[in-house]
Amino acid sequence: TQLLEQSPQFLSIQEGENLTVYCNSSSVFSSLQWYRQEPGEGPVLLVTVVTGGEVKKLKRLTFQFGDARKDSSLHITAAQTGDTGLYLCAGAGYSTLTFGKGTMLLVSP
Amino acid sequence: NAGVTQTPKFQVLKTGQSMTLQCAQDMNHNSMYWYRQDPGMGLRLIYYSASEGTTDKGEVPNGYNVSRLNKREFSLRLESAAPSQTSVYFCASSEALGGISSPLHFGNGTRLTVT
C-alpha cells in the first residue's frame, strides 16, 4: 500500500505571510497532483508534476517534485484570504490515485 | 458545461434504510470513482470503474454496491445504512485510470447522515 503523509495537518497564518506544505512518501510515484478543496465543494486540481526535480509555478504558488519522486512541496508566497482551503496531494502509482489526508490552511486578514 | 453532477446534495437516513447516490459526467470520461471523506481520514476510495462495463473495489467497499449504468453515469448504493456510513461522498471522473495525465474532476459531494 502506497501512503502519502502531509504536514502540517493544520496551518493558521496572517495575510501576507509565506508558507510551505509538505507531502512525503516512502514510495515512488510516476506523478503527483495537488488539489485545493474549498468548504462545501469538491477538490479542484491545481497542478501535476511528473519529472523528478520539477518545479512549477502558478502565480504565487510554487510546486516542487522531489528528485526521487517520493515527495513534493507547495510554497505559497504572500498568502491571501482566498488561499484558505484544504490542500491535498495525490500520487499516481499502479492504478488509482493515493491521496494524502490534507493540510487545512486558514489565512486571516 | 456541468462537469460532474451529484444528487442529492444532502440526505438523512435512518439505520437500515437504503438509498442510491447518483453521479453523471458530461466530459466523455472513461473512468469514474466514488470516494468518502471523513475528518482526519482524508479521501478514501470506495469503488471505481476504469471503463464502461467494469467496476472494482477500492479501499473501503464494505456496505456499498455500484453500477456503471453507461459511460456517463455511475451510481453508489447503500443497501442497509449504518451510522458508520455518515460521511461526505464524492464522485469523480477522469479520462483514463491511473492519473498520470488524467486528473480527477470531482462533483460537489453528497452529505449523508445516518441516525
Coordinates of C-alpha atoms in Angstrom, one line a residue:
Chain A
T1 CA 0.0 0.0 0.0
Q2 CA 1.4 3.4 -1.0
L3 CA 0.9 6.0 1.7
L4 CA 1.3 9.8 1.4
E5 CA 1.8 11.9 4.6
Q6 CA 1.1 15.6 4.5
S7 CA 2.4 18.1 7.0
P8 CA 1.3 20.2 8.8
Q9 CA -2.2 19.0 9.2
F10 CA -3.4 22.5 10.0
L11 CA -1.9 25.9 9.4
S12 CA -3.3 29.3 10.5
I13 CA -1.4 32.4 9.3
Q14 CA -1.9 36.1 8.6
E15 CA -2.4 37.5 5.2
G16 CA 1.0 38.3 3.6
E17 CA 2.9 35.5 5.2
N18 CA 4.7 32.8 3.3
L19 CA 4.2 29.1 4.0
T20 CA 5.2 25.6 2.8
V21 CA 3.2 22.4 2.9
Y22 CA 4.9 19.0 2.5
C23 CA 3.8 15.7 1.0
N24 CA 6.1 12.7 1.8
S25 CA 6.1 9.0 1.0
S26 CA 8.4 6.0 1.1
S27 CA 7.0 5.0 -2.3
V28 CA 8.0 6.3 -5.8
F29 CA 5.2 7.8 -7.8
S30 CA 5.0 8.3 -11.5
S31 CA 3.5 11.7 -11.0
L32 CA 2.0 13.8 -8.2
Q33 CA -1.0 16.1 -8.2
W34 CA -2.0 18.9 -5.9
Y35 CA -5.7 19.8 -5.3
R36 CA -7.4 22.5 -3.4
Q37 CA -10.8 22.0 -1.8
E38 CA -13.0 24.9 -0.5
P39 CA -15.7 24.3 2.0
G40 CA -18.8 22.7 0.5
E41 CA -17.1 21.8 -2.7
G42 CA -15.1 19.0 -4.3
P43 CA -11.3 19.2 -4.7
V44 CA -10.1 21.0 -7.8
L45 CA -6.7 20.3 -9.5
L46 CA -4.0 22.9 -9.1
V47 CA -1.1 21.2 -10.8
T48 CA 0.5 17.9 -11.9
V49 CA 4.3 17.3 -11.5
V50 CA 5.8 14.5 -13.4
T51 CA 9.6 14.7 -13.6
G52 CA 11.9 14.3 -10.6
G53 CA 13.2 17.7 -9.6
E54 CA 10.5 19.5 -11.5
V55 CA 9.4 23.0 -10.3
K56 CA 6.1 24.5 -11.4
K57 CA 4.8 28.0 -10.6
L58 CA 1.1 29.0 -10.6
K59 CA 1.1 32.8 -9.7
R60 CA 2.1 32.9 -6.0
L61 CA 2.1 29.1 -5.7
T62 CA 5.3 27.1 -6.3
F63 CA 5.2 23.3 -6.5
Q64 CA 8.3 21.0 -6.4
F65 CA 8.6 17.3 -7.1
G66 CA 11.5 15.6 -5.3
D67 CA 14.4 14.2 -7.3
A68 CA 13.5 10.7 -6.2
R69 CA 9.8 11.3 -7.0
K70 CA 8.8 10.3 -3.4
D71 CA 8.0 13.8 -2.1
S72 CA 6.6 17.1 -3.0
S73 CA 6.2 20.6 -1.6
L74 CA 3.8 23.5 -2.1
H75 CA 5.1 27.0 -1.2
I76 CA 2.7 30.0 -1.1
T77 CA 4.2 33.5 -1.2
A78 CA 2.3 36.4 0.4
A79 CA -0.8 34.3 1.3
Q80 CA -4.2 35.8 0.7
T81 CA -7.5 35.1 2.4
G82 CA -8.6 33.5 -0.9
D83 CA -5.9 30.8 -0.4
T84 CA -7.9 29.4 2.5
G85 CA -8.8 25.8 1.9
L86 CA -7.8 22.1 2.2
Y87 CA -4.7 21.3 0.2
L88 CA -4.5 17.6 -0.9
C89 CA -1.6 15.8 -2.6
A90 CA -2.3 12.7 -4.6
G91 CA 0.3 10.3 -6.0
A92 CA -0.2 8.3 -9.2
G93 CA 1.1 4.7 -9.0
Y94 CA -0.1 1.4 -10.3
S95 CA -3.7 2.2 -10.8
T96 CA -5.9 4.7 -8.8
L97 CA -4.6 7.8 -7.1
T98 CA -3.4 7.7 -3.5
F99 CA -4.5 10.8 -1.5
G100 CA -2.8 12.3 1.5
K101 CA -5.0 13.4 4.4
G102 CA -4.6 17.1 3.5
T103 CA -3.4 20.3 5.0
M104 CA -6.1 22.7 6.2
L105 CA -4.9 26.3 5.6
L106 CA -6.6 29.3 7.2
V107 CA -5.5 32.7 6.1
S108 CA -6.8 35.6 8.3
P109 CA -6.9 39.2 7.2
Chain B
N1 CA -20.6 22.7 -19.0
A2 CA -21.7 21.0 -15.8
G3 CA -18.7 18.6 -15.3
V4 CA -19.6 16.1 -12.6
T5 CA -23.1 16.3 -11.1
Q6 CA -24.1 14.5 -7.9
T7 CA -27.6 14.1 -6.5
P8 CA -28.8 14.5 -3.8
K9 CA -26.7 17.2 -2.1
F10 CA -27.9 16.3 1.4
Q11 CA -29.6 13.2 2.8
V12 CA -30.6 11.9 6.2
L13 CA -31.3 8.2 6.6
K14 CA -32.3 6.0 9.5
T15 CA -30.2 2.9 10.3
G16 CA -31.2 0.1 8.0
Q17 CA -32.7 2.3 5.2
S18 CA -31.3 2.1 1.7
M19 CA -30.6 4.7 -0.9
T20 CA -28.7 5.3 -4.1
L21 CA -26.4 8.2 -4.8
Q22 CA -26.4 9.4 -8.4
C23 CA -23.5 10.7 -10.4
A24 CA -23.2 11.9 -14.0
Q25 CA -20.4 13.4 -16.0
D26 CA -20.6 15.2 -19.3
M27 CA -16.9 15.2 -20.2
N28 CA -16.9 11.9 -22.1
H29 CA -14.5 10.4 -19.5
N30 CA -13.8 6.7 -19.4
S31 CA -13.1 6.3 -15.6
M32 CA -15.3 7.1 -12.7
Y33 CA -14.9 6.9 -8.9
W34 CA -16.7 7.1 -5.6
Y35 CA -14.8 8.5 -2.6
R36 CA -15.9 9.2 1.0
Q37 CA -14.3 12.0 3.0
D38 CA -14.2 11.9 6.8
P39 CA -12.5 14.3 9.2
G40 CA -8.9 13.2 9.8
M41 CA -9.2 10.3 7.3
G42 CA -8.8 12.1 4.0
L43 CA -10.4 10.8 0.8
R44 CA -10.9 7.1 0.7
L45 CA -11.8 5.2 -2.4
I46 CA -14.9 3.1 -2.2
Y47 CA -15.3 1.7 -5.8
Y48 CA -14.1 2.7 -9.2
S49 CA -14.9 2.0 -12.8
A50 CA -12.0 2.0 -15.2
S51 CA -14.3 1.9 -18.2
E52 CA -17.9 1.3 -19.1
G53 CA -18.8 -2.2 -18.1
T54 CA -16.2 -2.7 -15.4
T55 CA -16.2 -2.0 -11.7
D56 CA -13.6 -2.7 -9.0
K57 CA -13.3 -2.4 -5.2
G58 CA -11.3 0.4 -3.7
E59 CA -10.0 0.8 -0.1
V60 CA -13.3 0.7 1.7
P61 CA -16.0 -1.2 -0.3
N62 CA -17.9 -3.0 2.5
G63 CA -21.5 -1.9 2.8
Y64 CA -21.7 -0.4 -0.7
N65 CA -22.5 -1.5 -4.2
V66 CA -22.0 0.3 -7.5
S67 CA -23.5 0.3 -11.0
R68 CA -21.8 1.8 -14.1
L69 CA -25.1 2.4 -15.9
N70 CA -23.4 3.8 -19.1
K71 CA -20.4 5.9 -19.9
R72 CA -21.9 9.0 -18.2
E73 CA -23.4 7.6 -15.1
F74 CA -22.0 5.8 -12.0
S75 CA -24.3 5.2 -9.0
L76 CA -23.4 4.2 -5.4
R77 CA -26.0 2.2 -3.4
L78 CA -26.2 1.7 0.4
E79 CA -28.4 -1.4 0.9
S80 CA -28.7 -1.1 4.7
A81 CA -27.3 2.2 6.0
A82 CA -25.3 2.3 9.2
P83 CA -24.1 5.2 11.4
S84 CA -20.5 4.5 10.3
Q85 CA -21.5 5.5 6.8
T86 CA -22.2 9.0 7.8
S87 CA -19.8 10.9 5.6
V88 CA -19.4 13.2 2.6
Y89 CA -19.4 11.2 -0.6
F90 CA -17.7 12.5 -3.7
C91 CA -18.0 11.2 -7.2
A92 CA -15.1 11.9 -9.6
S93 CA -14.2 11.2 -13.2
S94 CA -11.0 11.1 -15.4
E95 CA -10.1 10.5 -19.0
A96 CA -8.4 7.2 -18.0
L97 CA -7.4 5.2 -15.0
G98 CA -4.1 6.0 -13.3
G99 CA -4.0 9.7 -13.2
I100 CA -0.6 10.2 -14.9
S101 CA -2.1 12.6 -17.4
S102 CA -5.7 12.2 -16.1
P103 CA -6.5 14.5 -13.2
L104 CA -9.7 13.8 -11.4
H105 CA -12.7 16.0 -11.8
F106 CA -14.9 16.0 -8.7
G107 CA -18.6 16.7 -8.0
N108 CA -19.6 18.9 -5.1
G109 CA -20.5 16.0 -2.9
T110 CA -23.4 14.4 -1.1
R111 CA -23.6 15.0 2.7
L112 CA -25.1 11.9 4.2
T113 CA -26.1 11.5 7.8
V114 CA -27.3 8.1 9.2
T115 CA -29.1 8.2 12.5

